[in-house]
Amino acid sequence: MFRVLVFIILSGALFSAPALATNRIIVASVEVEATPGEIWEMWTTEEGLAFFAPASRIDLRPGGDYEVYFLPDAPEGQRGSEGTTVLGFQENRMLTVTWAMPPYMPEVRPHLTPLTIEIMPVSDTLTSVTLTHTGWGEGGEWDEAYAYFQQNWPLVLTAMSEALTDAAE
């Protein structure tokens, strides 16, 4: 059985003053009963990312592809996080990639933003996974994209936790 705790810290949402674009950060965390290696496999292999999207292309090296296809049969440019790459990683510990905005947001779609997945052991059987998404602009579709990912990154972590639970049963 997996013990899951989701903690969401949303910069700007916790304060009454509007956040400056350079200070906008989305952080979502979860603790799961899994090893860092199990979590690493979920985020760094095409098979593992199936919890998140039906298809992907991963070339795990700096500058390699890290594309996640939510609609793999859609026309090019409309499949998901296309054109995104690996920025850096430390095996079983941290992965940083570029991330694309949704295809229906043409104003911000070309702007790739940094997404970091941190994997930290809490105990022998409990691991913390934290997503940190930065690089946000301000106004127009930037505000819409920011709100979209504030809502969706915690859901992605829930899907990951559920996939781990299903695999353990």
Short mmCIF file of C-alpha atoms in Angstrom, two decimals:
data_model
loop_
_atom_site.label_atom_id
_atom_site.label_comp_id
_atom_site.label_asym_id
_atom_site.label_seq_id
_atom_site.Cartn_x
_atom_site.Cartn_y
_atom_site.Cartn_z
CA MET A 1 0.00 0.00 0.00
CA PHE A 2 1.31 3.42 -0.87
CA ARG A 3 1.13 6.31 1.48
CA VAL A 4 0.69 9.43 -0.58
CA LEU A 5 0.93 12.97 0.69
CA VAL A 6 0.60 15.79 -1.79
CA PHE A 7 1.96 19.17 -0.85
CA ILE A 8 1.47 22.02 -3.26
CA ILE A 9 3.25 25.31 -2.94
CA LEU A 10 2.12 27.74 -5.56
CA SER A 11 4.04 30.97 -5.68
CA GLY A 12 1.68 33.88 -6.01
CA ALA A 13 -1.30 31.86 -4.82
CA LEU A 14 -0.10 32.08 -1.21
CA PHE A 15 0.26 35.83 -1.16
CA SER A 16 -2.26 38.58 -1.78
CA ALA A 17 0.15 40.65 -3.90
CA PRO A 18 0.56 39.50 -7.51
CA ALA A 19 3.77 37.61 -8.20
CA LEU A 20 6.34 39.09 -10.53
CA ALA A 21 6.92 36.99 -13.65
CA THR A 22 10.48 36.24 -12.57
CA ASN A 23 9.22 35.00 -9.19
CA ARG A 24 6.54 32.70 -10.56
CA ILE A 25 7.33 29.16 -9.59
CA ILE A 26 5.11 26.10 -9.44
CA VAL A 27 6.17 23.42 -6.99
CA ALA A 28 4.24 20.19 -6.45
CA SER A 29 5.41 17.33 -4.24
CA VAL A 30 4.36 13.84 -3.30
CA GLU A 31 5.76 11.13 -1.05
CA VAL A 32 5.33 7.55 -2.26
CA GLU A 33 6.35 4.11 -1.07
CA ALA A 34 8.84 3.42 -3.83
CA THR A 35 12.59 3.53 -4.30
CA PRO A 36 14.36 6.41 -6.04
CA GLY A 37 15.28 3.93 -8.80
CA GLU A 38 11.61 3.06 -9.40
CA ILE A 39 10.71 6.74 -9.63
CA TRP A 40 13.69 7.40 -11.92
CA GLU A 41 12.51 4.70 -14.33
CA MET A 42 9.05 6.27 -14.44
CA TRP A 43 10.40 9.65 -15.54
CA THR A 44 13.30 8.60 -17.76
CA THR A 45 11.93 5.75 -19.89
CA GLU A 46 9.24 5.66 -22.53
CA GLU A 47 7.65 2.70 -20.76
CA GLY A 48 7.71 4.50 -17.42
CA LEU A 49 6.12 7.68 -18.76
CA ALA A 50 3.05 5.68 -19.81
CA PHE A 51 1.53 6.75 -16.47
CA PHE A 52 1.55 10.31 -17.83
CA ALA A 53 0.94 10.04 -21.59
CA PRO A 54 0.33 7.30 -24.16
CA ALA A 55 3.60 7.91 -26.03
CA SER A 56 6.93 9.67 -25.62
CA ARG A 57 10.42 9.93 -27.05
CA ILE A 58 13.31 10.03 -24.61
CA ASP A 59 17.01 10.23 -25.39
CA LEU A 60 18.46 10.52 -21.90
CA ARG A 61 21.50 12.71 -22.45
CA PRO A 62 22.01 16.48 -22.23
CA GLY A 63 20.39 17.92 -25.35
CA GLY A 64 18.53 14.65 -26.04
CA ASP A 65 14.81 14.51 -26.79
CA TYR A 66 12.32 14.54 -23.94
CA GLU A 67 9.04 14.70 -25.82
CA VAL A 68 5.76 13.64 -24.22
CA TYR A 69 2.86 12.97 -26.60
CA PHE A 70 -0.61 13.32 -25.13
CA LEU A 71 -2.16 13.03 -28.62
CA PRO A 72 0.36 10.89 -30.52
CA ASP A 73 -1.82 10.69 -33.66
CA ALA A 74 -2.39 14.45 -33.87
CA PRO A 75 -0.60 16.54 -36.53
CA GLU A 76 2.98 17.53 -35.81
CA GLY A 77 3.10 20.42 -33.36
CA GLN A 78 -0.18 19.38 -31.74
CA ARG A 79 0.89 16.14 -30.03
CA GLY A 80 2.03 17.51 -26.68
CA SER A 81 5.38 18.57 -25.32
CA GLU A 82 7.18 18.50 -28.67
CA GLY A 83 10.60 19.99 -29.28
CA THR A 84 11.54 19.60 -25.63
CA THR A 85 14.92 18.33 -24.47
CA VAL A 86 16.94 17.07 -21.53
CA LEU A 87 18.88 19.91 -19.89
CA GLY A 88 20.66 17.80 -17.29
CA PHE A 89 20.29 14.98 -14.80
CA GLN A 90 21.79 13.09 -11.90
CA GLU A 91 20.67 9.45 -12.02
CA ASN A 92 18.04 8.50 -9.40
CA ARG A 93 18.16 12.07 -8.04
CA MET A 94 17.24 14.85 -10.50
CA LEU A 95 16.08 15.40 -14.07
CA THR A 96 15.72 18.83 -15.68
CA VAL A 97 14.03 19.19 -19.06
CA THR A 98 12.53 21.92 -21.17
CA TRP A 99 8.73 21.92 -21.25
CA ALA A 100 6.30 23.20 -23.89
CA MET A 101 3.04 25.01 -23.28
CA PRO A 102 -0.19 23.41 -24.56
CA PRO A 103 -0.73 23.55 -28.36
CA TYR A 104 -3.92 25.63 -27.97
CA MET A 105 -1.82 28.51 -26.54
CA PRO A 106 -0.01 29.77 -29.68
CA GLU A 107 1.30 32.95 -28.00
CA VAL A 108 3.36 31.01 -25.44
CA ARG A 109 3.75 27.63 -27.19
CA PRO A 110 7.18 28.48 -28.69
CA HIS A 111 8.59 29.40 -25.26
CA LEU A 112 10.11 26.34 -23.61
CA THR A 113 10.35 26.52 -19.82
CA PRO A 114 12.50 24.55 -17.33
CA LEU A 115 10.91 21.65 -15.44
CA THR A 116 12.87 19.83 -12.74
CA ILE A 117 11.91 16.50 -11.18
CA GLU A 118 13.74 15.91 -7.90
CA ILE A 119 13.79 12.47 -6.29
CA MET A 120 14.81 12.27 -2.62
CA PRO A 121 14.72 9.22 -0.36
CA VAL A 122 12.83 9.87 2.88
CA SER A 123 13.37 6.40 4.31
CA ASP A 124 14.22 2.92 3.02
CA THR A 125 10.75 2.62 1.49
CA LEU A 126 9.51 6.21 1.13
CA THR A 127 10.61 8.64 -1.58
CA SER A 128 9.74 12.30 -2.12
CA VAL A 129 9.17 13.52 -5.69
CA THR A 130 9.10 17.27 -6.32
CA LEU A 131 8.27 18.99 -9.62
CA THR A 132 9.48 22.58 -9.99
CA HIS A 133 8.35 24.50 -13.06
CA THR A 134 9.88 27.94 -13.70
CA GLY A 135 10.47 30.36 -16.56
CA TRP A 136 7.05 32.01 -16.58
CA GLY A 137 6.16 35.21 -18.38
CA GLU A 138 3.30 37.44 -17.33
CA GLY A 139 0.03 38.54 -18.91
CA GLY A 140 -2.10 37.07 -21.67
CA GLU A 141 -1.59 33.37 -22.32
CA TRP A 142 1.27 33.27 -19.80
CA ASP A 143 -1.28 33.72 -17.01
CA GLU A 144 -3.52 31.04 -18.52
CA ALA A 145 -0.61 28.59 -18.90
CA TYR A 146 0.56 29.26 -15.34
CA ALA A 147 -2.92 28.55 -13.97
CA TYR A 148 -3.16 25.42 -16.14
CA PHE A 149 0.06 23.95 -14.76
CA GLN A 150 -0.72 25.01 -11.17
CA GLN A 151 -3.73 22.72 -11.47
CA ASN A 152 -2.18 19.92 -13.55
CA TRP A 153 1.24 19.17 -12.04
CA PRO A 154 -0.34 17.89 -8.79
CA LEU A 155 -2.63 15.70 -10.92
CA VAL A 156 0.41 14.27 -12.72
CA LEU A 157 1.97 13.34 -9.38
CA THR A 158 -1.31 11.71 -8.34
CA ALA A 159 -1.29 9.69 -11.58
CA MET A 160 2.30 8.62 -10.87
CA SER A 161 1.34 7.55 -7.34
CA GLU A 162 -1.66 5.60 -8.64
CA ALA A 163 0.51 3.86 -11.25
CA LEU A 164 2.91 2.80 -8.50
CA THR A 165 0.01 1.51 -6.42
CA ASP A 166 -1.38 -0.45 -9.38
CA ALA A 167 2.04 -1.95 -10.10
CA ALA A 168 2.41 -3.11 -6.49
CA GLU A 169 -0.95 -4.88 -6.40
#
